[in-house]
């Protein structure tokens, strides 16, 4: 579905008696019209483009007042639906603006359902649009998480969840950033809020599985150290479950960078905490490691 935007901005062709009023230079209509074909006909504003413009407006208003969660949820649901229908050319036209708006929404702080939808939309727009932007977007999110001091916990959780989604879809392309991502997870594990520590370990899980074992050995050893040092003994059950999922991710990719000593250590720690999820994941990891020999 498209909006037929003629220069009058009314949706109808201007009559001979009514002179056309040109759109403001800052309006989406003006920017789209400038890209018209040689004959001067304006390019219709797609449904996807209109939703991105709405999202930009919500983000701009968020600087004065936190955006309404229900409004954001509905808007992101429509955006997700529009992504299914929009052709690649249309997505690429609005991709950068959409990515920037989604990241801004996340770092302003959003509730978990909104964070999930925004992160999913970020991954899908890169997947359906120009995939080359995965490098700059992953770097931008990493840079924000590295530079930020004591930020809003929901903002950190949102950025971590979004970066995890990118690793889940494109991990093999960005294995060079795995060591920095492991360091970011270690930083987020110091937060008092258990949902931040949970999302940090879910980011690590996605980074491990997404990389497919193609990262450096040092990155995997650092990731393993973070899991064993804090994840398995965390006071929060949801964080311990997330740590167990990380061990299972290690098993799924064959336990790169780990030797028998690390595996024995993990089994010993898991028995001490008597946590079935850890014992199961560590057994999987040990079996995968033994298959290499």
PDB file of C-alpha atoms in Angstrom:
ATOM      1  CA  UNK A   1       0.000   0.000   0.000  1.00  0.00           C
ATOM      2  CA  UNK A   2       1.349   3.387  -0.966  1.00  0.00           C
ATOM      3  CA  UNK A   3       0.363   6.964  -0.403  1.00  0.00           C
ATOM      4  CA  UNK A   4      -0.010   8.946  -3.628  1.00  0.00           C
ATOM      5  CA  UNK A   5       1.822  12.128  -2.664  1.00  0.00           C
ATOM      6  CA  UNK A   6       1.445  14.832  -5.276  1.00  0.00           C
ATOM      7  CA  UNK A   7       3.138  18.191  -4.785  1.00  0.00           C
ATOM      8  CA  UNK A   8      -0.055  19.602  -3.307  1.00  0.00           C
ATOM      9  CA  UNK A   9       0.200  17.156  -0.414  1.00  0.00           C
ATOM     10  CA  UNK A  10      -3.568  16.461  -0.666  1.00  0.00           C
ATOM     11  CA  UNK A  11      -3.499  13.111  -2.440  1.00  0.00           C
ATOM     12  CA  UNK A  12      -5.255  14.730  -5.460  1.00  0.00           C
ATOM     13  CA  UNK A  13      -3.932  16.492  -8.509  1.00  0.00           C
ATOM     14  CA  UNK A  14      -4.154  20.270  -8.072  1.00  0.00           C
ATOM     15  CA  UNK A  15      -6.781  21.945 -10.183  1.00  0.00           C
ATOM     16  CA  UNK A  16      -6.016  24.723 -12.637  1.00  0.00           C
ATOM     17  CA  UNK A  17      -7.659  27.242 -10.265  1.00  0.00           C
ATOM     18  CA  UNK A  18      -5.805  26.054  -7.165  1.00  0.00           C
ATOM     19  CA  UNK A  19      -2.048  26.517  -7.419  1.00  0.00           C
ATOM     20  CA  UNK A  20      -0.012  23.671  -6.017  1.00  0.00           C
ATOM     21  CA  UNK A  21       1.635  24.346  -2.682  1.00  0.00           C
ATOM     22  CA  UNK A  22       5.132  22.843  -2.617  1.00  0.00           C
ATOM     23  CA  UNK A  23       6.037  20.696   0.396  1.00  0.00           C
ATOM     24  CA  UNK A  24       8.431  21.966   2.998  1.00  0.00           C
ATOM     25  CA  UNK A  25      12.079  21.139   2.176  1.00  0.00           C
ATOM     26  CA  UNK A  26      12.346  19.118   5.401  1.00  0.00           C
ATOM     27  CA  UNK A  27       9.279  16.962   4.724  1.00  0.00           C
ATOM     28  CA  UNK A  28       9.492  13.332   3.567  1.00  0.00           C
ATOM     29  CA  UNK A  29       7.365  14.259   0.565  1.00  0.00           C
ATOM     30  CA  UNK A  30       9.932  16.800  -0.597  1.00  0.00           C
ATOM     31  CA  UNK A  31      12.820  14.397  -0.169  1.00  0.00           C
ATOM     32  CA  UNK A  32      10.978  11.683  -2.082  1.00  0.00           C
ATOM     33  CA  UNK A  33       9.835  14.068  -4.806  1.00  0.00           C
ATOM     34  CA  UNK A  34      13.403  15.187  -5.432  1.00  0.00           C
ATOM     35  CA  UNK A  35      14.162  11.634  -6.431  1.00  0.00           C
ATOM     36  CA  UNK A  36      11.525  11.729  -9.154  1.00  0.00           C
ATOM     37  CA  UNK A  37      12.056  10.420 -12.628  1.00  0.00           C
ATOM     38  CA  UNK A  38      13.023  12.626 -15.563  1.00  0.00           C
ATOM     39  CA  UNK A  39       9.390  13.501 -16.261  1.00  0.00           C
ATOM     40  CA  UNK A  40       9.056  15.093 -12.825  1.00  0.00           C
ATOM     41  CA  UNK A  41       6.544  12.597 -11.374  1.00  0.00           C
ATOM     42  CA  UNK A  42       7.078  12.107  -7.607  1.00  0.00           C
ATOM     43  CA  UNK A  43       7.967   8.679  -6.261  1.00  0.00           C
ATOM     44  CA  UNK A  44       5.177   7.341  -4.006  1.00  0.00           C
ATOM     45  CA  UNK A  45       6.027   7.121  -0.301  1.00  0.00           C
ATOM     46  CA  UNK A  46       5.800   3.449   0.629  1.00  0.00           C
ATOM     47  CA  UNK A  47       4.087   2.138   3.713  1.00  0.00           C
ATOM     48  CA  UNK A  48       7.506   1.130   5.034  1.00  0.00           C
ATOM     49  CA  UNK A  49       8.879   4.641   4.508  1.00  0.00           C
ATOM     50  CA  UNK A  50       5.887   6.186   6.269  1.00  0.00           C
ATOM     51  CA  UNK A  51       6.389   3.907   9.285  1.00  0.00           C
ATOM     52  CA  UNK A  52      10.080   4.763   9.459  1.00  0.00           C
ATOM     53  CA  UNK A  53       9.143   8.469   9.447  1.00  0.00           C
ATOM     54  CA  UNK A  54       6.727   7.815  12.328  1.00  0.00           C
ATOM     55  CA  UNK A  55       9.448   5.972  14.221  1.00  0.00           C
ATOM     56  CA  UNK A  56      11.815   8.916  13.748  1.00  0.00           C
ATOM     57  CA  UNK A  57       9.133  11.215  15.150  1.00  0.00           C
ATOM     58  CA  UNK A  58       8.685   8.988  18.223  1.00  0.00           C
ATOM     59  CA  UNK A  59      12.433   8.942  18.825  1.00  0.00           C
ATOM     60  CA  UNK A  60      12.682  12.734  18.457  1.00  0.00           C
ATOM     61  CA  UNK A  61       9.921  13.179  21.054  1.00  0.00           C
ATOM     62  CA  UNK A  62      11.588  10.708  23.428  1.00  0.00           C
ATOM     63  CA  UNK A  63      14.236  13.298  24.291  1.00  0.00           C
ATOM     64  CA  UNK A  64      11.586  15.257  26.205  1.00  0.00           C
ATOM     65  CA  UNK A  65       9.271  12.435  27.288  1.00  0.00           C
ATOM     66  CA  UNK A  66       9.742   8.647  27.365  1.00  0.00           C
ATOM     67  CA  UNK A  67       7.805   7.053  24.496  1.00  0.00           C
ATOM     68  CA  UNK A  68       4.623   5.159  25.258  1.00  0.00           C
ATOM     69  CA  UNK A  69       5.386   1.423  25.341  1.00  0.00           C
ATOM     70  CA  UNK A  70       2.100   0.407  23.719  1.00  0.00           C
ATOM     71  CA  UNK A  71       2.538   2.956  20.919  1.00  0.00           C
ATOM     72  CA  UNK A  72       6.066   1.680  20.247  1.00  0.00           C
ATOM     73  CA  UNK A  73       4.923  -1.943  20.303  1.00  0.00           C
ATOM     74  CA  UNK A  74       2.147  -1.291  17.775  1.00  0.00           C
ATOM     75  CA  UNK A  75       4.427   0.757  15.534  1.00  0.00           C
ATOM     76  CA  UNK A  76       7.189  -1.875  15.558  1.00  0.00           C
ATOM     77  CA  UNK A  77       4.634  -4.621  14.854  1.00  0.00           C
ATOM     78  CA  UNK A  78       3.459  -2.704  11.788  1.00  0.00           C
ATOM     79  CA  UNK A  79       7.058  -2.067  10.756  1.00  0.00           C
ATOM     80  CA  UNK A  80       7.776  -5.787  10.956  1.00  0.00           C
ATOM     81  CA  UNK A  81       4.765  -6.507   8.779  1.00  0.00           C
ATOM     82  CA  UNK A  82       5.821  -3.845   6.272  1.00  0.00           C
ATOM     83  CA  UNK A  83       9.288  -5.410   6.059  1.00  0.00           C
ATOM     84  CA  UNK A  84       7.689  -8.594   4.742  1.00  0.00           C
ATOM     85  CA  UNK A  85       5.963  -6.704   1.938  1.00  0.00           C
ATOM     86  CA  UNK A  86       8.522  -4.065   0.954  1.00  0.00           C
ATOM     87  CA  UNK A  87      10.884  -4.728  -1.979  1.00  0.00           C
ATOM     88  CA  UNK A  88      14.634  -4.576  -1.401  1.00  0.00           C
ATOM     89  CA  UNK A  89      15.017  -1.207  -3.168  1.00  0.00           C
ATOM     90  CA  UNK A  90      12.487   0.418  -0.852  1.00  0.00           C
ATOM     91  CA  UNK A  91      14.131  -1.063   2.239  1.00  0.00           C
ATOM     92  CA  UNK A  92      17.563   0.150   1.152  1.00  0.00           C
ATOM     93  CA  UNK A  93      16.203   3.659   0.578  1.00  0.00           C
ATOM     94  CA  UNK A  94      15.104   3.918   4.221  1.00  0.00           C
ATOM     95  CA  UNK A  95      17.541   1.458   5.808  1.00  0.00           C
ATOM     96  CA  UNK A  96      19.990   3.849   7.443  1.00  0.00           C
ATOM     97  CA  UNK A  97      17.253   6.040   8.905  1.00  0.00           C
ATOM     98  CA  UNK A  98      15.418   2.992  10.227  1.00  0.00           C
ATOM     99  CA  UNK A  99      18.542   1.496  11.794  1.00  0.00           C
ATOM    100  CA  UNK A 100      19.430   4.781  13.495  1.00  0.00           C
ATOM    101  CA  UNK A 101      15.894   5.223  14.821  1.00  0.00           C
ATOM    102  CA  UNK A 102      15.760   1.654  16.162  1.00  0.00           C
ATOM    103  CA  UNK A 103      19.087   2.039  17.949  1.00  0.00           C
ATOM    104  CA  UNK A 104      18.033   5.386  19.429  1.00  0.00           C
ATOM    105  CA  UNK A 105      14.802   3.833  20.694  1.00  0.00           C
ATOM    106  CA  UNK A 106      16.767   1.043  22.369  1.00  0.00           C
ATOM    107  CA  UNK A 107      19.348   3.264  24.064  1.00  0.00           C
ATOM    108  CA  UNK A 108      16.667   5.617  25.376  1.00  0.00           C
ATOM    109  CA  UNK A 109      15.440   2.626  27.396  1.00  0.00           C
ATOM    110  CA  UNK A 110      12.487   0.427  26.464  1.00  0.00           C
ATOM    111  CA  UNK A 111      10.560  -2.400  28.078  1.00  0.00           C
ATOM    112  CA  UNK A 112      11.430  -6.004  27.191  1.00  0.00           C
ATOM    113  CA  UNK A 113       8.711  -6.600  24.528  1.00  0.00           C
ATOM    114  CA  UNK A 114       9.713  -3.393  22.724  1.00  0.00           C
ATOM    115  CA  UNK A 115      13.410  -4.312  22.973  1.00  0.00           C
ATOM    116  CA  UNK A 116      12.657  -7.700  21.454  1.00  0.00           C
ATOM    117  CA  UNK A 117      10.690  -6.252  18.525  1.00  0.00           C
ATOM    118  CA  UNK A 118      13.222  -3.481  17.859  1.00  0.00           C
ATOM    119  CA  UNK A 119      16.141  -5.934  17.915  1.00  0.00           C
ATOM    120  CA  UNK A 120      14.324  -8.311  15.584  1.00  0.00           C
ATOM    121  CA  UNK A 121      13.525  -5.447  13.197  1.00  0.00           C
ATOM    122  CA  UNK A 122      17.176  -4.360  13.207  1.00  0.00           C
ATOM    123  CA  UNK A 123      18.338  -7.812  12.173  1.00  0.00           C
ATOM    124  CA  UNK A 124      15.681  -8.213   9.511  1.00  0.00           C
ATOM    125  CA  UNK A 125      16.229  -4.845   7.859  1.00  0.00           C
ATOM    126  CA  UNK A 126      19.951  -5.613   7.509  1.00  0.00           C
ATOM    127  CA  UNK A 127      19.090  -9.081   6.232  1.00  0.00           C
ATOM    128  CA  UNK A 128      16.585  -7.846   3.642  1.00  0.00           C
ATOM    129  CA  UNK A 129      18.348  -4.598   2.760  1.00  0.00           C
ATOM    130  CA  UNK A 130      22.032  -3.901   2.306  1.00  0.00           C
ATOM    131  CA  UNK A 131      23.889  -6.487   4.416  1.00  0.00           C
ATOM    132  CA  UNK A 132      27.132  -4.490   4.281  1.00  0.00           C
ATOM    133  CA  UNK A 133      25.767  -2.283   7.066  1.00  0.00           C
ATOM    134  CA  UNK A 134      26.139  -5.173   9.527  1.00  0.00           C
ATOM    135  CA  UNK A 135      29.763  -4.143  10.133  1.00  0.00           C
ATOM    136  CA  UNK A 136      29.042  -0.506  10.947  1.00  0.00           C
ATOM    137  CA  UNK A 137      25.955  -1.307  13.021  1.00  0.00           C
ATOM    138  CA  UNK A 138      27.700  -3.970  15.106  1.00  0.00           C
ATOM    139  CA  UNK A 139      30.627  -1.585  15.616  1.00  0.00           C
ATOM    140  CA  UNK A 140      28.292   1.251  16.643  1.00  0.00           C
ATOM    141  CA  UNK A 141      26.499  -0.891  19.219  1.00  0.00           C
ATOM    142  CA  UNK A 142      29.779  -2.226  20.585  1.00  0.00           C
ATOM    143  CA  UNK A 143      31.173   1.299  20.791  1.00  0.00           C
ATOM    144  CA  UNK A 144      28.135   2.529  22.717  1.00  0.00           C
ATOM    145  CA  UNK A 145      28.334  -0.357  25.195  1.00  0.00           C
ATOM    146  CA  UNK A 146      32.072   0.177  25.685  1.00  0.00           C
ATOM    147  CA  UNK A 147      31.941   3.963  26.123  1.00  0.00           C
ATOM    148  CA  UNK A 148      28.815   4.272  28.249  1.00  0.00           C
ATOM    149  CA  UNK A 149      29.414   4.563  31.974  1.00  0.00           C
ATOM    150  CA  UNK A 150      26.570   3.805  34.348  1.00  0.00           C
ATOM    151  CA  UNK A 151      23.710   3.988  31.837  1.00  0.00           C
ATOM    152  CA  UNK A 152      20.062   3.141  32.301  1.00  0.00           C
ATOM    153  CA  UNK A 153      19.909  -0.668  32.777  1.00  0.00           C
ATOM    154  CA  UNK A 154      17.121  -0.986  30.202  1.00  0.00           C
ATOM    155  CA  UNK A 155      19.239   0.896  27.655  1.00  0.00           C
ATOM    156  CA  UNK A 156      22.183  -1.460  28.197  1.00  0.00           C
ATOM    157  CA  UNK A 157      19.900  -4.486  27.990  1.00  0.00           C
ATOM    158  CA  UNK A 158      18.399  -3.166  24.746  1.00  0.00           C
ATOM    159  CA  UNK A 159      21.761  -2.554  23.092  1.00  0.00           C
ATOM    160  CA  UNK A 160      22.985  -5.991  24.206  1.00  0.00           C
ATOM    161  CA  UNK A 161      19.863  -7.695  22.889  1.00  0.00           C
ATOM    162  CA  UNK A 162      20.168  -5.916  19.535  1.00  0.00           C
ATOM    163  CA  UNK A 163      23.860  -6.806  19.199  1.00  0.00           C
ATOM    164  CA  UNK A 164      22.977 -10.399  20.063  1.00  0.00           C
ATOM    165  CA  UNK A 165      20.409 -10.495  17.280  1.00  0.00           C
ATOM    166  CA  UNK A 166      23.032  -9.262  14.808  1.00  0.00           C
ATOM    167  CA  UNK A 167      25.445 -11.962  15.969  1.00  0.00           C
ATOM    168  CA  UNK A 168      22.715 -14.562  15.666  1.00  0.00           C
ATOM    169  CA  UNK A 169      22.134 -13.681  12.006  1.00  0.00           C
ATOM    170  CA  UNK A 170      25.596 -12.547  10.850  1.00  0.00           C
ATOM    171  CA  UNK A 171      28.038 -13.905  13.430  1.00  0.00           C
ATOM    172  CA  UNK A 172      30.398 -15.476  10.916  1.00  0.00           C
ATOM    173  CA  UNK A 173      30.932 -12.078   9.271  1.00  0.00           C
ATOM    174  CA  UNK A 174      31.893 -10.259  12.467  1.00  0.00           C
ATOM    175  CA  UNK A 175      34.044 -12.793  14.329  1.00  0.00           C
ATOM    176  CA  UNK A 176      36.792 -10.143  14.610  1.00  0.00           C
ATOM    177  CA  UNK A 177      34.672  -8.356  17.223  1.00  0.00           C
ATOM    178  CA  UNK A 178      34.173 -11.431  19.409  1.00  0.00           C
ATOM    179  CA  UNK A 179      36.909 -10.574  21.926  1.00  0.00           C
ATOM    180  CA  UNK A 180      35.464  -7.075  22.422  1.00  0.00           C
ATOM    181  CA  UNK A 181      31.985  -8.546  22.792  1.00  0.00           C
ATOM    182  CA  UNK A 182      33.273 -10.896  25.498  1.00  0.00           C
ATOM    183  CA  UNK A 183      34.724  -7.890  27.340  1.00  0.00           C
ATOM    184  CA  UNK A 184      31.386  -6.077  27.038  1.00  0.00           C
ATOM    185  CA  UNK A 185      29.594  -9.063  28.558  1.00  0.00           C
ATOM    186  CA  UNK A 186      32.052  -9.024  31.459  1.00  0.00           C
ATOM    187  CA  UNK A 187      31.258  -5.343  32.016  1.00  0.00           C
ATOM    188  CA  UNK A 188      27.486  -5.902  31.947  1.00  0.00           C
ATOM    189  CA  UNK A 189      27.770  -8.791  34.414  1.00  0.00           C
ATOM    190  CA  UNK A 190      28.654  -6.181  37.074  1.00  0.00           C
ATOM    191  CA  UNK A 191      25.170  -4.622  36.943  1.00  0.00           C
ATOM    192  CA  UNK A 192      22.923  -5.190  39.943  1.00  0.00           C
ATOM    193  CA  UNK A 193      19.836  -5.767  37.769  1.00  0.00           C
ATOM    194  CA  UNK A 194      19.491  -9.453  36.957  1.00  0.00           C
ATOM    195  CA  UNK A 195      17.803  -8.797  33.591  1.00  0.00           C
ATOM    196  CA  UNK A 196      20.926  -6.920  32.423  1.00  0.00           C
ATOM    197  CA  UNK A 197      23.147  -9.853  33.423  1.00  0.00           C
ATOM    198  CA  UNK A 198      20.720 -12.234  31.722  1.00  0.00           C
ATOM    199  CA  UNK A 199      20.725 -10.258  28.463  1.00  0.00           C
ATOM    200  CA  UNK A 200      24.524 -10.014  28.628  1.00  0.00           C
ATOM    201  CA  UNK A 201      24.829 -13.802  28.710  1.00  0.00           C
ATOM    202  CA  UNK A 202      22.193 -14.192  25.996  1.00  0.00           C
ATOM    203  CA  UNK A 203      24.345 -11.849  23.888  1.00  0.00           C
ATOM    204  CA  UNK A 204      27.304 -14.132  24.593  1.00  0.00           C
ATOM    205  CA  UNK A 205      25.277 -17.195  23.630  1.00  0.00           C
ATOM    206  CA  UNK A 206      24.312 -15.631  20.291  1.00  0.00           C
ATOM    207  CA  UNK A 207      27.889 -14.502  19.686  1.00  0.00           C
ATOM    208  CA  UNK A 208      29.225 -18.002  20.347  1.00  0.00           C
ATOM    209  CA  UNK A 209      26.728 -19.814  18.161  1.00  0.00           C
ATOM    210  CA  UNK A 210      26.702 -17.133  15.482  1.00  0.00           C
ATOM    211  CA  UNK A 211      30.472 -17.190  15.109  1.00  0.00           C
ATOM    212  CA  UNK A 212      30.401 -20.938  14.508  1.00  0.00           C
ATOM    213  CA  UNK A 213      33.806 -21.403  16.130  1.00  0.00           C
ATOM    214  CA  UNK A 214      35.519 -19.047  13.680  1.00  0.00           C
ATOM    215  CA  UNK A 215      36.783 -16.540  16.243  1.00  0.00           C
ATOM    216  CA  UNK A 216      40.135 -16.384  18.011  1.00  0.00           C
ATOM    217  CA  UNK A 217      40.996 -18.822  20.786  1.00  0.00           C
ATOM    218  CA  UNK A 218      41.543 -15.915  23.181  1.00  0.00           C
ATOM    219  CA  UNK A 219      37.982 -14.716  22.637  1.00  0.00           C
ATOM    220  CA  UNK A 220      36.530 -18.134  23.468  1.00  0.00           C
ATOM    221  CA  UNK A 221      38.728 -18.519  26.555  1.00  0.00           C
ATOM    222  CA  UNK A 222      37.595 -15.097  27.787  1.00  0.00           C
ATOM    223  CA  UNK A 223      33.960 -16.030  27.171  1.00  0.00           C
ATOM    224  CA  UNK A 224      34.424 -19.294  29.078  1.00  0.00           C
ATOM    225  CA  UNK A 225      36.075 -17.440  31.957  1.00  0.00           C
ATOM    226  CA  UNK A 226      33.126 -15.045  32.239  1.00  0.00           C
ATOM    227  CA  UNK A 227      30.649 -17.916  32.345  1.00  0.00           C
ATOM    228  CA  UNK A 228      32.574 -19.848  34.972  1.00  0.00           C
ATOM    229  CA  UNK A 229      33.558 -16.859  37.117  1.00  0.00           C
ATOM    230  CA  UNK A 230      30.148 -15.296  37.509  1.00  0.00           C
ATOM    231  CA  UNK A 231      27.421 -16.962  35.484  1.00  0.00           C
ATOM    232  CA  UNK A 232      27.163 -20.357  37.111  1.00  0.00           C
ATOM    233  CA  UNK A 233      27.180 -19.031  40.679  1.00  0.00           C
ATOM    234  CA  UNK A 234      24.940 -15.999  40.130  1.00  0.00           C
ATOM    235  CA  UNK A 235      22.284 -15.469  42.777  1.00  0.00           C
ATOM    236  CA  UNK A 236      19.573 -15.103  40.131  1.00  0.00           C
ATOM    237  CA  UNK A 237      18.051 -18.241  38.613  1.00  0.00           C
ATOM    238  CA  UNK A 238      17.438 -16.602  35.216  1.00  0.00           C
ATOM    239  CA  UNK A 239      21.108 -15.622  34.984  1.00  0.00           C
ATOM    240  CA  UNK A 240      22.256 -19.155  35.844  1.00  0.00           C
ATOM    241  CA  UNK A 241      19.963 -20.550  33.131  1.00  0.00           C
ATOM    242  CA  UNK A 242      21.455 -18.075  30.627  1.00  0.00           C
ATOM    243  CA  UNK A 243      24.950 -19.227  31.647  1.00  0.00           C
ATOM    244  CA  UNK A 244      23.931 -22.852  31.075  1.00  0.00           C
ATOM    245  CA  UNK A 245      22.742 -21.890  27.604  1.00  0.00           C
ATOM    246  CA  UNK A 246      26.183 -20.403  26.930  1.00  0.00           C
ATOM    247  CA  UNK A 247      27.820 -23.715  27.837  1.00  0.00           C
ATOM    248  CA  UNK A 248      25.432 -25.477  25.499  1.00  0.00           C
ATOM    249  CA  UNK A 249      26.392 -22.992  22.761  1.00  0.00           C
ATOM    250  CA  UNK A 250      30.027 -23.931  23.370  1.00  0.00           C
ATOM    251  CA  UNK A 251      29.034 -27.573  22.899  1.00  0.00           C
ATOM    252  CA  UNK A 252      27.173 -26.829  19.657  1.00  0.00           C
ATOM    253  CA  UNK A 253      30.265 -25.242  18.086  1.00  0.00           C
ATOM    254  CA  UNK A 254      32.678 -27.924  19.306  1.00  0.00           C
ATOM    255  CA  UNK A 255      34.259 -26.165  22.282  1.00  0.00           C
ATOM    256  CA  UNK A 256      36.854 -24.048  20.417  1.00  0.00           C
ATOM    257  CA  UNK A 257      39.762 -22.783  22.479  1.00  0.00           C
ATOM    258  CA  UNK A 258      39.022 -25.131  25.379  1.00  0.00           C
ATOM    259  CA  UNK A 259      41.115 -28.021  26.614  1.00  0.00           C
ATOM    260  CA  UNK A 260      40.441 -30.878  28.965  1.00  0.00           C
ATOM    261  CA  UNK A 261      41.390 -28.756  31.990  1.00  0.00           C
ATOM    262  CA  UNK A 262      38.622 -26.210  31.237  1.00  0.00           C
ATOM    263  CA  UNK A 263      36.078 -28.969  30.743  1.00  0.00           C
ATOM    264  CA  UNK A 264      37.002 -30.684  34.005  1.00  0.00           C
ATOM    265  CA  UNK A 265      36.804 -27.353  35.803  1.00  0.00           C
ATOM    266  CA  UNK A 266      33.333 -26.679  34.425  1.00  0.00           C
ATOM    267  CA  UNK A 267      32.100 -30.124  35.452  1.00  0.00           C
ATOM    268  CA  UNK A 268      33.489 -29.677  38.965  1.00  0.00           C
ATOM    269  CA  UNK A 269      31.828 -26.275  39.369  1.00  0.00           C
ATOM    270  CA  UNK A 270      28.519 -27.557  38.042  1.00  0.00           C
ATOM    271  CA  UNK A 271      28.470 -30.432  40.516  1.00  0.00           C
ATOM    272  CA  UNK A 272      29.168 -27.991  43.364  1.00  0.00           C
ATOM    273  CA  UNK A 273      26.181 -25.828  42.488  1.00  0.00           C
ATOM    274  CA  UNK A 274      24.043 -28.926  41.821  1.00  0.00           C
ATOM    275  CA  UNK A 275      22.460 -27.350  38.769  1.00  0.00           C
ATOM    276  CA  UNK A 276      21.104 -29.859  36.287  1.00  0.00           C
ATOM    277  CA  UNK A 277      21.182 -27.453  33.329  1.00  0.00           C
ATOM    278  CA  UNK A 278      24.920 -26.921  33.795  1.00  0.00           C
ATOM    279  CA  UNK A 279      25.737 -30.608  34.175  1.00  0.00           C
ATOM    280  CA  UNK A 280      23.780 -31.440  31.014  1.00  0.00           C
ATOM    281  CA  UNK A 281      25.416 -28.627  29.024  1.00  0.00           C
ATOM    282  CA  UNK A 282      28.904 -29.528  30.255  1.00  0.00           C
ATOM    283  CA  UNK A 283      28.393 -33.184  29.323  1.00  0.00           C
ATOM    284  CA  UNK A 284      27.400 -32.072  25.827  1.00  0.00           C
ATOM    285  CA  UNK A 285      30.476 -29.879  25.666  1.00  0.00           C
ATOM    286  CA  UNK A 286      32.769 -32.690  26.794  1.00  0.00           C
ATOM    287  CA  UNK A 287      31.263 -35.109  24.262  1.00  0.00           C
ATOM    288  CA  UNK A 288      31.770 -32.606  21.451  1.00  0.00           C
ATOM    289  CA  UNK A 289      35.371 -32.037  22.511  1.00  0.00           C
ATOM    290  CA  UNK A 290      36.122 -35.774  22.607  1.00  0.00           C
ATOM    291  CA  UNK A 291      34.765 -36.184  19.056  1.00  0.00           C
ATOM    292  CA  UNK A 292      37.709 -34.151  17.818  1.00  0.00           C
ATOM    293  CA  UNK A 293      40.075 -36.977  18.753  1.00  0.00           C
TER     294      UNK A 293
END
